[in-house]
mmCIF file of C-alpha atoms in Angstrom:
data_model
loop_
_atom_site.group_PDB
_atom_site.id
_atom_site.type_symbol
_atom_site.label_atom_id
_atom_site.label_comp_id
_atom_site.label_asym_id
_atom_site.label_seq_id
_atom_site.Cartn_x
_atom_site.Cartn_y
_atom_site.Cartn_z
ATOM 1 C CA MET A 183 94.880 -11.493 43.411
ATOM 2 C CA VAL A 184 94.450 -13.398 46.672
ATOM 3 C CA THR A 185 94.363 -11.418 49.902
ATOM 4 C CA THR A 186 93.121 -11.850 53.446
ATOM 5 C CA VAL A 187 90.611 -9.934 55.533
ATOM 6 C CA SER A 188 90.194 -10.544 59.242
ATOM 7 C CA PHE A 189 87.678 -9.511 61.880
ATOM 8 C CA PRO A 190 89.742 -9.689 65.107
ATOM 9 C CA GLY A 191 86.784 -9.017 67.381
ATOM 10 C CA LEU A 192 84.905 -11.969 65.919
ATOM 11 C CA GLY A 193 87.918 -14.233 65.519
ATOM 12 C CA LEU A 194 87.260 -14.581 61.776
ATOM 13 C CA GLU A 195 89.663 -14.510 58.838
ATOM 14 C CA PHE A 196 88.837 -14.864 55.156
ATOM 15 C CA GLU A 197 91.067 -15.575 52.174
ATOM 16 C CA LEU A 198 89.637 -13.698 49.223
ATOM 17 C CA ASN A 199 90.229 -14.058 45.504
ATOM 18 C CA ARG A 200 88.679 -11.355 43.359
ATOM 19 C CA VAL A 201 88.339 -13.789 40.450
ATOM 20 C CA ALA A 202 85.260 -15.994 40.741
ATOM 21 C CA PHE A 203 86.143 -18.188 37.743
ATOM 22 C CA SER A 204 87.742 -18.028 34.300
ATOM 23 C CA ILE A 205 86.350 -18.881 30.881
ATOM 24 C CA GLY A 206 88.915 -19.363 28.139
ATOM 25 C CA GLY A 207 91.402 -17.106 29.884
ATOM 26 C CA PHE A 208 88.769 -14.434 30.565
ATOM 27 C CA ASN A 209 88.426 -13.701 34.270
ATOM 28 C CA VAL A 210 84.972 -13.216 35.765
ATOM 29 C CA TYR A 211 85.271 -11.127 38.925
ATOM 30 C CA TRP A 212 83.131 -11.471 42.017
ATOM 31 C CA TYR A 213 82.378 -7.748 41.853
ATOM 32 C CA GLY A 214 80.578 -7.979 38.528
ATOM 33 C CA LEU A 215 79.088 -11.378 39.300
ATOM 34 C CA LEU A 216 77.476 -10.179 42.528
ATOM 35 C CA ILE A 217 76.095 -7.086 40.823
ATOM 36 C CA GLY A 218 74.635 -9.364 38.147
ATOM 37 C CA ILE A 219 73.060 -11.645 40.759
ATOM 38 C CA GLY A 220 71.590 -8.624 42.519
ATOM 39 C CA PHE A 221 70.121 -7.374 39.263
ATOM 40 C CA MET A 222 68.559 -10.747 38.433
ATOM 41 C CA LEU A 223 66.941 -11.012 41.856
ATOM 42 C CA ALA A 224 65.701 -7.426 41.618
ATOM 43 C CA GLY A 225 64.262 -8.047 38.162
ATOM 44 C CA THR A 226 62.608 -11.268 39.300
ATOM 45 C CA TYR A 227 60.916 -9.479 42.191
ATOM 46 C CA ALA A 228 59.690 -6.699 39.900
ATOM 47 C CA LEU A 229 58.281 -9.085 37.294
ATOM 48 C CA LEU A 230 56.530 -11.259 39.890
ATOM 49 C CA ASN A 231 54.820 -8.220 41.410
ATOM 50 C CA ALA A 232 54.259 -6.120 38.288
ATOM 51 C CA ARG A 233 50.567 -6.821 37.755
ATOM 52 C CA LYS A 234 49.824 -6.219 41.439
ATOM 53 C CA VAL A 235 50.488 -2.523 40.793
ATOM 54 C CA GLY A 236 49.028 -2.375 37.285
ATOM 55 C CA VAL A 237 52.168 -2.877 35.195
ATOM 56 C CA ASP A 238 52.406 -5.318 32.297
ATOM 57 C CA SER A 239 55.341 -7.655 32.973
ATOM 58 C CA ASP A 240 56.268 -8.092 29.298
ATOM 59 C CA ARG A 241 56.549 -4.350 28.747
ATOM 60 C CA LEU A 242 58.345 -3.963 32.074
ATOM 61 C CA ILE A 243 61.172 -6.158 30.768
ATOM 62 C CA ASP A 244 61.961 -3.526 28.129
ATOM 63 C CA VAL A 245 61.945 -0.793 30.767
ATOM 64 C CA VAL A 246 64.219 -2.792 33.077
ATOM 65 C CA MET A 247 66.748 -3.610 30.350
ATOM 66 C CA VAL A 248 67.067 0.017 29.252
ATOM 67 C CA GLY A 249 67.302 1.119 32.880
ATOM 68 C CA LEU A 250 70.072 -1.436 33.504
ATOM 69 C CA VAL A 251 72.206 -0.297 30.586
ATOM 70 C CA CYS A 252 71.759 3.378 31.450
ATOM 71 C CA GLY A 253 72.416 2.610 35.117
ATOM 72 C CA VAL A 254 75.766 0.932 34.463
ATOM 73 C CA ILE A 255 76.852 3.759 32.159
ATOM 74 C CA GLY A 256 75.725 6.402 34.650
ATOM 75 C CA ALA A 257 77.402 4.664 37.584
ATOM 76 C CA ARG A 258 80.698 4.544 35.725
ATOM 77 C CA LEU A 259 80.525 8.128 34.444
ATOM 78 C CA TYR A 260 79.707 9.426 37.927
ATOM 79 C CA TYR A 261 82.732 7.604 39.336
ATOM 80 C CA VAL A 262 85.048 8.748 36.535
ATOM 81 C CA ILE A 263 83.966 12.394 36.765
ATOM 82 C CA PHE A 264 84.657 12.644 40.480
ATOM 83 C CA ASP A 265 87.867 10.587 40.324
ATOM 84 C CA TRP A 266 89.226 12.005 37.067
ATOM 85 C CA GLU A 267 92.856 12.015 38.222
ATOM 86 C CA THR A 268 92.858 8.214 38.164
ATOM 87 C CA PHE A 269 91.759 8.020 34.528
ATOM 88 C CA GLN A 270 93.190 11.058 32.769
ATOM 89 C CA GLY A 271 96.528 9.346 32.118
ATOM 90 C CA ASP A 272 94.981 6.234 30.567
ATOM 91 C CA LEU A 273 91.461 6.658 29.184
ATOM 92 C CA SER A 274 91.179 2.949 28.407
ATOM 93 C CA LYS A 275 90.725 2.348 32.148
ATOM 94 C CA ILE A 276 87.321 4.001 31.893
ATOM 95 C CA PHE A 277 85.924 0.925 30.148
ATOM 96 C CA ASP A 278 87.327 -1.646 32.594
ATOM 97 C CA ILE A 279 84.637 -2.018 35.236
ATOM 98 C CA ARG A 280 85.367 -5.603 36.229
ATOM 99 C CA GLN A 281 87.576 -4.474 39.083
ATOM 100 C CA GLY A 282 85.185 -1.929 40.561
ATOM 101 C CA GLY A 283 84.548 1.755 40.141
ATOM 102 C CA LEU A 284 80.763 2.095 39.963
ATOM 103 C CA ALA A 285 79.019 4.823 41.945
ATOM 104 C CA ILE A 286 75.523 3.906 43.113
ATOM 105 C CA TYR A 287 74.015 7.386 42.924
ATOM 106 C CA GLY A 288 75.156 7.774 39.328
ATOM 107 C CA GLY A 289 73.565 4.435 38.511
ATOM 108 C CA ILE A 290 70.290 5.340 40.211
ATOM 109 C CA LEU A 291 69.968 8.709 38.474
ATOM 110 C CA ALA A 292 70.870 7.453 34.993
ATOM 111 C CA GLY A 293 68.902 4.228 35.386
ATOM 112 C CA MET A 294 65.783 6.120 36.423
ATOM 113 C CA ALA A 295 66.130 8.556 33.533
ATOM 114 C CA GLY A 296 66.505 5.773 30.968
ATOM 115 C CA GLY A 297 63.737 3.708 32.536
ATOM 116 C CA ILE A 298 61.266 6.605 32.583
ATOM 117 C CA ILE A 299 61.900 7.375 28.918
ATOM 118 C CA MET A 300 61.378 3.728 27.967
ATOM 119 C CA ALA A 301 58.256 3.532 30.128
ATOM 120 C CA LYS A 302 56.794 6.460 28.195
ATOM 121 C CA ILE A 303 57.635 4.761 24.907
ATOM 122 C CA ARG A 304 56.135 1.421 25.981
ATOM 123 C CA LYS A 305 53.092 3.079 27.601
ATOM 124 C CA VAL A 306 53.897 1.815 31.107
ATOM 125 C CA ARG A 307 52.657 3.927 34.023
ATOM 126 C CA VAL A 308 55.753 5.513 35.568
ATOM 127 C CA ARG A 309 54.862 5.867 39.255
ATOM 128 C CA PRO A 310 53.742 2.245 39.800
ATOM 129 C CA ALA A 311 56.881 1.095 37.971
ATOM 130 C CA MET A 312 59.011 3.325 40.229
ATOM 131 C CA ASP A 313 57.577 1.574 43.283
ATOM 132 C CA LEU A 314 58.743 -1.748 41.862
ATOM 133 C CA ALA A 315 62.128 -0.241 41.015
ATOM 134 C CA ALA A 316 62.573 0.973 44.589
ATOM 135 C CA ALA A 317 62.362 -2.548 45.992
ATOM 136 C CA GLY A 318 64.645 -3.783 43.218
ATOM 137 C CA PHE A 319 67.263 -1.129 43.933
ATOM 138 C CA LEU A 320 67.509 -2.219 47.559
ATOM 139 C CA ILE A 321 67.987 -5.872 46.585
ATOM 140 C CA GLY A 322 70.687 -4.992 44.063
ATOM 141 C CA GLN A 323 72.500 -2.612 46.391
ATOM 142 C CA GLY A 324 72.306 -4.985 49.339
ATOM 143 C CA ILE A 325 73.886 -7.844 47.395
ATOM 144 C CA GLY A 326 76.209 -5.756 45.234
ATOM 145 C CA ARG A 327 77.961 -4.282 48.280
ATOM 146 C CA TRP A 328 79.523 -7.690 48.928
ATOM 147 C CA GLY A 329 81.531 -7.119 45.774
ATOM 148 C CA ASN A 330 83.222 -4.312 47.720
ATOM 149 C CA PHE A 331 84.061 -6.828 50.435
ATOM 150 C CA VAL A 332 85.786 -9.164 47.964
ATOM 151 C CA ASN A 333 87.655 -6.195 46.469
ATOM 152 C CA VAL A 334 88.507 -5.007 50.012
ATOM 153 C CA GLU A 335 87.209 -1.481 49.402
ATOM 154 C CA ALA A 336 84.486 0.870 50.625
ATOM 155 C CA PHE A 337 85.591 0.539 54.241
ATOM 156 C CA GLY A 338 85.635 3.238 56.894
ATOM 157 C CA SER A 339 87.849 4.832 59.496
ATOM 158 C CA ASN A 340 89.176 3.221 62.684
ATOM 159 C CA THR A 341 86.802 1.569 65.110
ATOM 160 C CA SER A 342 86.993 -0.413 68.336
ATOM 161 C CA SER A 343 83.753 -2.206 67.462
ATOM 162 C CA ILE A 344 83.606 -5.987 67.491
ATOM 163 C CA LEU A 345 82.834 -5.720 63.756
ATOM 164 C CA GLY A 346 86.123 -3.964 62.949
ATOM 165 C CA MET A 347 88.039 -5.414 59.976
ATOM 166 C CA THR A 348 91.651 -5.265 58.816
ATOM 167 C CA GLY A 349 94.022 -6.859 56.343
ATOM 168 C CA PRO A 350 97.048 -6.149 54.117
ATOM 169 C CA LYS A 351 95.030 -4.125 51.578
ATOM 170 C CA VAL A 352 93.395 -2.083 54.328
ATOM 171 C CA VAL A 353 96.766 -1.296 55.913
ATOM 172 C CA GLY A 354 98.340 -0.476 52.553
ATOM 173 C CA TYR A 355 95.553 1.856 51.441
ATOM 174 C CA LEU A 356 95.343 3.751 54.726
ATOM 175 C CA THR A 357 99.131 4.128 54.867
ATOM 176 C CA GLN A 358 99.117 5.563 51.352
ATOM 177 C CA VAL A 359 96.320 7.988 52.167
ATOM 178 C CA LYS A 360 97.973 9.108 55.385
ATOM 179 C CA ASN A 361 101.309 9.655 53.642
ATOM 180 C CA SER A 362 99.577 11.759 50.988
ATOM 181 C CA GLY A 363 99.132 14.466 53.604
ATOM 182 C CA ALA A 364 95.339 14.573 53.564
ATOM 183 C CA ALA A 365 94.291 16.452 56.693
ATOM 184 C CA TRP A 366 91.359 14.150 57.494
ATOM 185 C CA ALA A 367 93.623 11.064 57.324
ATOM 186 C CA GLN A 368 96.179 12.158 59.899
ATOM 187 C CA SER A 369 94.141 10.791 62.804
ATOM 188 C CA ILE A 370 93.888 7.330 61.216
ATOM 189 C CA ASP A 371 96.012 4.410 62.400
ATOM 190 C CA PRO A 372 96.484 2.097 59.383
ATOM 191 C CA HIS A 373 97.162 -0.894 61.630
ATOM 192 C CA MET A 374 93.926 -0.608 63.621
ATOM 193 C CA PRO A 375 90.623 -2.226 62.515
ATOM 194 C CA VAL A 376 88.221 -0.122 60.465
ATOM 195 C CA HIS A 377 84.457 0.107 59.991
ATOM 196 C CA PRO A 378 83.135 -2.485 57.473
ATOM 197 C CA THR A 379 80.917 0.124 55.840
ATOM 198 C CA PHE A 380 80.052 -2.242 52.992
ATOM 199 C CA LEU A 381 78.413 -4.486 55.605
ATOM 200 C CA TYR A 382 76.520 -1.606 57.212
ATOM 201 C CA GLU A 383 75.086 -0.541 53.863
ATOM 202 C CA SER A 384 74.222 -4.080 52.801
ATOM 203 C CA VAL A 385 72.279 -4.721 56.016
ATOM 204 C CA TRP A 386 70.584 -1.305 55.772
ATOM 205 C CA CYS A 387 69.466 -1.919 52.180
ATOM 206 C CA LEU A 388 68.205 -5.459 52.776
ATOM 207 C CA THR A 389 66.310 -4.283 55.866
ATOM 208 C CA GLY A 390 64.669 -1.582 53.756
ATOM 209 C CA PHE A 391 63.706 -4.183 51.160
ATOM 210 C CA LEU A 392 62.048 -6.363 53.807
ATOM 211 C CA ILE A 393 60.066 -3.371 55.087
ATOM 212 C CA ILE A 394 58.833 -2.674 51.559
ATOM 213 C CA ALA A 395 58.131 -6.272 50.549
ATOM 214 C CA LEU A 396 56.482 -7.422 53.775
ATOM 215 C CA TRP A 397 54.674 -4.263 54.861
ATOM 216 C CA LEU A 398 54.670 -1.112 52.764
ATOM 217 C CA MET A 399 53.873 -2.569 49.339
ATOM 218 C CA ARG A 400 50.592 -3.925 50.703
ATOM 219 C CA ARG A 401 49.676 -0.642 52.382
ATOM 220 C CA ARG A 402 50.460 1.873 49.651
ATOM 221 C CA LYS A 403 48.083 4.814 49.613
ATOM 222 C CA TYR A 404 49.266 6.231 46.293
ATOM 223 C CA ASP A 405 51.643 5.315 43.484
ATOM 224 C CA GLY A 406 55.160 6.581 44.129
ATOM 225 C CA GLN A 407 54.907 6.243 47.912
ATOM 226 C CA VAL A 408 57.257 3.248 47.996
ATOM 227 C CA PHE A 409 59.815 5.056 45.846
ATOM 228 C CA LEU A 410 59.741 8.074 48.147
ATOM 229 C CA PHE A 411 60.231 5.775 51.138
ATOM 230 C CA TYR A 412 63.209 4.176 49.381
ATOM 231 C CA THR A 413 64.725 7.571 48.628
ATOM 232 C CA ALA A 414 64.375 8.704 52.239
ATOM 233 C CA TRP A 415 65.472 5.367 53.731
ATOM 234 C CA TYR A 416 68.563 4.982 51.588
ATOM 235 C CA GLY A 417 69.440 8.666 51.885
ATOM 236 C CA LEU A 418 69.324 8.506 55.681
ATOM 237 C CA GLY A 419 71.532 5.439 55.911
ATOM 238 C CA ARG A 420 73.956 6.559 53.221
ATOM 239 C CA PHE A 421 74.430 9.967 54.858
ATOM 240 C CA PHE A 422 75.811 8.439 58.058
ATOM 241 C CA ILE A 423 77.671 5.552 56.412
ATOM 242 C CA GLU A 424 79.350 7.845 53.889
ATOM 243 C CA GLY A 425 80.631 9.974 56.761
ATOM 244 C CA LEU A 426 82.639 6.968 57.990
ATOM 245 C CA ARG A 427 84.274 6.085 54.682
ATOM 246 C CA THR A 428 87.855 6.813 53.727
ATOM 247 C CA ASP A 429 87.388 6.579 49.942
ATOM 248 C CA SER A 430 84.553 9.034 49.310
ATOM 249 C CA LEU A 431 84.338 10.809 45.971
ATOM 250 C CA MET A 432 85.029 14.452 46.753
ATOM 251 C CA TRP A 433 84.115 17.803 45.249
ATOM 252 C CA GLY A 434 86.490 20.092 47.049
ATOM 253 C CA PRO A 435 85.849 19.538 50.763
ATOM 254 C CA VAL A 436 82.398 18.013 50.142
ATOM 255 C CA ARG A 437 81.668 14.299 50.095
ATOM 256 C CA VAL A 438 79.507 14.164 46.971
ATOM 257 C CA SER A 439 77.434 11.113 47.878
ATOM 258 C CA GLN A 440 76.876 12.357 51.419
ATOM 259 C CA ALA A 441 75.551 15.672 50.123
ATOM 260 C CA LEU A 442 73.245 13.897 47.652
ATOM 261 C CA ALA A 443 72.056 11.571 50.406
ATOM 262 C CA LEU A 444 71.119 14.515 52.614
ATOM 263 C CA VAL A 445 69.208 16.242 49.810
ATOM 264 C CA ALA A 446 67.435 12.987 48.933
ATOM 265 C CA PHE A 447 66.428 12.294 52.530
ATOM 266 C CA VAL A 448 65.113 15.795 53.237
ATOM 267 C CA THR A 449 63.225 16.093 49.935
ATOM 268 C CA ALA A 450 61.648 12.637 50.048
ATOM 269 C CA THR A 451 60.660 12.950 53.717
ATOM 270 C CA ALA A 452 59.011 16.322 53.084
ATOM 271 C CA LEU A 453 57.059 14.886 50.138
ATOM 272 C CA LEU A 454 55.964 11.841 52.145
ATOM 273 C CA ILE A 455 54.598 14.054 54.919
ATOM 274 C CA TRP A 456 52.910 16.534 52.553
ATOM 275 C CA LEU A 457 51.322 13.915 50.289
ATOM 276 C CA GLY A 458 50.277 11.841 53.300
ATOM 277 C CA GLN A 459 48.425 14.801 54.802
ATOM 278 C CA LYS A 460 46.733 15.650 51.495
ATOM 279 C CA LYS A 461 45.720 12.031 50.981
ATOM 280 C CA LYS A 462 44.230 11.884 54.466
ATOM 281 C CA LYS A 463 42.324 15.121 53.876
ATOM 282 C CA LEU A 464 41.081 14.519 50.330
ATOM 283 C CA GLY A 465 40.570 10.768 50.506
ATOM 284 C CA GLU A 466 40.570 8.265 47.675
ATOM 285 C CA ASP A 467 39.962 10.884 45.006
ATOM 286 C CA PHE A 468 43.478 12.265 45.531
ATOM 287 C CA LEU A 469 46.146 10.224 43.727
ATOM 288 C CA PRO A 470 44.127 6.997 43.488
ATOM 289 C CA LEU A 471 46.156 3.839 43.090
ATOM 290 C CA TYR A 472 46.401 2.984 39.408
ATOM 291 C CA ILE A 473 45.656 -0.680 40.117
ATOM 292 C CA ASN A 474 42.227 0.363 41.473
ATOM 293 C CA THR A 475 41.226 2.105 38.240
ATOM 294 C CA PRO A 476 39.462 0.303 35.373
ATOM 295 C CA GLU A 477 42.544 0.762 33.208
ATOM 296 C CA GLY A 478 44.844 -0.650 35.882
ATOM 297 C CA GLN A 479 42.532 -3.627 36.352
ATOM 298 C CA ALA A 480 42.605 -4.251 32.610
ATOM 299 C CA VAL A 481 46.411 -4.209 32.628
ATOM 300 C CA ALA A 482 46.458 -6.640 35.559
ATOM 301 C CA ALA A 483 44.064 -8.926 33.699
ATOM 302 C CA GLY A 484 46.252 -8.797 30.604
ATOM 303 C CA THR A 485 43.565 -7.341 28.365
ATOM 304 C CA PHE A 486 44.474 -3.657 28.173
ATOM 305 C CA TYR A 487 47.109 -3.904 25.447
ATOM 306 C CA GLN A 488 45.259 -6.466 23.356
ATOM 307 C CA LYS A 489 44.331 -5.212 19.937
ATOM 308 C CA ALA A 490 40.615 -5.050 19.338
ATOM 309 C CA PRO A 491 39.528 -7.330 16.475
ATOM 310 C CA ALA A 492 38.975 -5.492 13.240
ATOM 311 C CA PRO A 493 35.255 -4.946 12.567
ATOM 312 C CA GLU A 494 33.791 -7.131 9.852
ATOM 313 C CA ILE A 495 32.842 -5.182 6.774
ATOM 314 C CA HIS A 496 29.581 -6.366 5.237
ATOM 315 C CA THR A 497 29.113 -5.328 1.627
ATOM 316 C CA GLU A 498 25.554 -5.585 0.341
ATOM 317 C CA GLN A 499 25.240 -7.348 -2.936
ATOM 318 C CA PRO A 500 22.831 -5.694 -5.349
ATOM 319 C CA ALA A 501 19.547 -7.536 -5.624
ATOM 320 C CA GLU A 502 19.400 -9.812 -8.597
ATOM 321 C CA GLN A 503 17.155 -8.470 -11.331
ATOM 322 C CA PRO A 504 14.628 -10.944 -12.707
ATOM 323 C CA GLU A 505 15.562 -12.034 -16.154
ATOM 324 C CA LYS A 506 13.374 -10.630 -18.906
ATOM 325 C CA PRO A 507 11.628 -13.271 -20.969
ATOM 326 C CA SER A 508 13.350 -13.600 -24.257
ATOM 327 C CA GLU A 509 11.312 -12.553 -27.287
ATOM 328 C CA PRO A 510 10.414 -15.347 -29.736
ATOM 329 C CA GLU A 511 12.605 -15.411 -32.758
ATOM 330 C CA GLN A 512 10.965 -14.149 -35.945
ATOM 331 C CA PRO A 513 11.098 -16.529 -38.907
ATOM 332 C CA ALA A 514 13.537 -15.406 -41.524
ATOM 333 C CA ALA A 515 11.918 -13.675 -44.509
ATOM 334 C CA ALA A 516 11.813 -15.717 -47.713
ATOM 335 C CA PRO A 517 14.187 -14.339 -50.275
ATOM 336 C CA GLU A 518 12.440 -12.423 -53.032
ATOM 337 C CA GLU A 519 12.653 -14.077 -56.393
ATOM 338 C CA GLU A 520 14.942 -12.265 -58.608
ATOM 339 C CA ASN A 521 13.108 -10.582 -61.553
ATOM 340 C CA ARG A 522 14.399 -12.171 -64.618
ATOM 341 C CA ALA A 523 14.640 -10.099 -67.784
ATOM 342 C CA GLU A 524 13.125 -11.782 -70.709
#
C-alpha cells in the first residue's frame, strides 16, 4: 500500500501509505480520516457561529448529523451510478468507501436535502443554516481533497508547470487509460508530470472559506447570500479544474461534474445579481436578515425555544358558612305511669 509521488519541478518526493493506522487489524485509511477531520472542523465552525445568524446550536447539531449521513450516502450513490461498470460484477464493493469513491456533488445535493428536511422538523430557519453550511462545505472539501493525494487520484492531464506531479500509480493509470483506446487519452504521455488537480481544488475551496469567514459573513445583506456565493465560487473553480482531470465521471461524452458546475455557477450568479439589485432598490424590508428580527434575536439569546411556564390555576374555595347555633336539648318526657287494673 506504500507508493511514491514526486514533484520534479519542486524537487520534492513523498512516500505515501494509504493506511493511517490500524486498530485490532482494522485499517483506518487517510482518505476517510481526512474527510472526518474536515467534517469536524466544518461542524465546529458552524456551531461557533450559529447564534450569530439566528440558529440554535443544539438544534443545529441534529441538522448537521442528518446532513452528514445523507451526504455520505449521496456521495457514494452518485459515484456508483456514474461508474456502474466498476461495481456491477461485485455489489459488495459499493459499501467499501474506505479506499475512495465519493463524489462531492452527490454529497452536497443529498446532504442539503436531508439537512433541510431535518431543519423543518427541528424548526430551524433554513436559509441562515444554509449560510453556515456553505462555509462548512468549503472547509470539508478543502481538507478532504488531500485524501485524494494520499490515494494518488483525482489528478489531471500533462503539464509543464512547476507543480506537475508523477509517480508509479500515475504512470500506471495513464498507461491503462491510453491503452483502452479512449480518444481523449491519446495525447497523454503517461511518463510526463500531470496537473495536481486535488491541490488546485483544495486551495480554491480554502480561499473561498477565508473570503466567507473574514469578509462576506459579516456583510450579508440577506439570508442565503453566502450559500449562493459558495455555489457560484465552487462551481466556477470546479468547472475549470474538472476539465483538466483524467478520471471524470462521464455521461456519454459529457463530464457530469463539469456540467453541474456550469449550471451551478450560472444559476447562482444570476440569483446573486438579481437579489442584490432588488435588495438595493427595496431596502431593508426586502429579505431582512433573520438575526435582525425579534424572533431571531430571541433564538440568539437562547429564549425562543424555552417552554413558557404553565399558568397557575387558582381555585376559589367556597366561603365558609357560619355555624348555626345549636338548639338547646329538650328534657326527656317523664314516662306515663302505667294504669293498673284493680
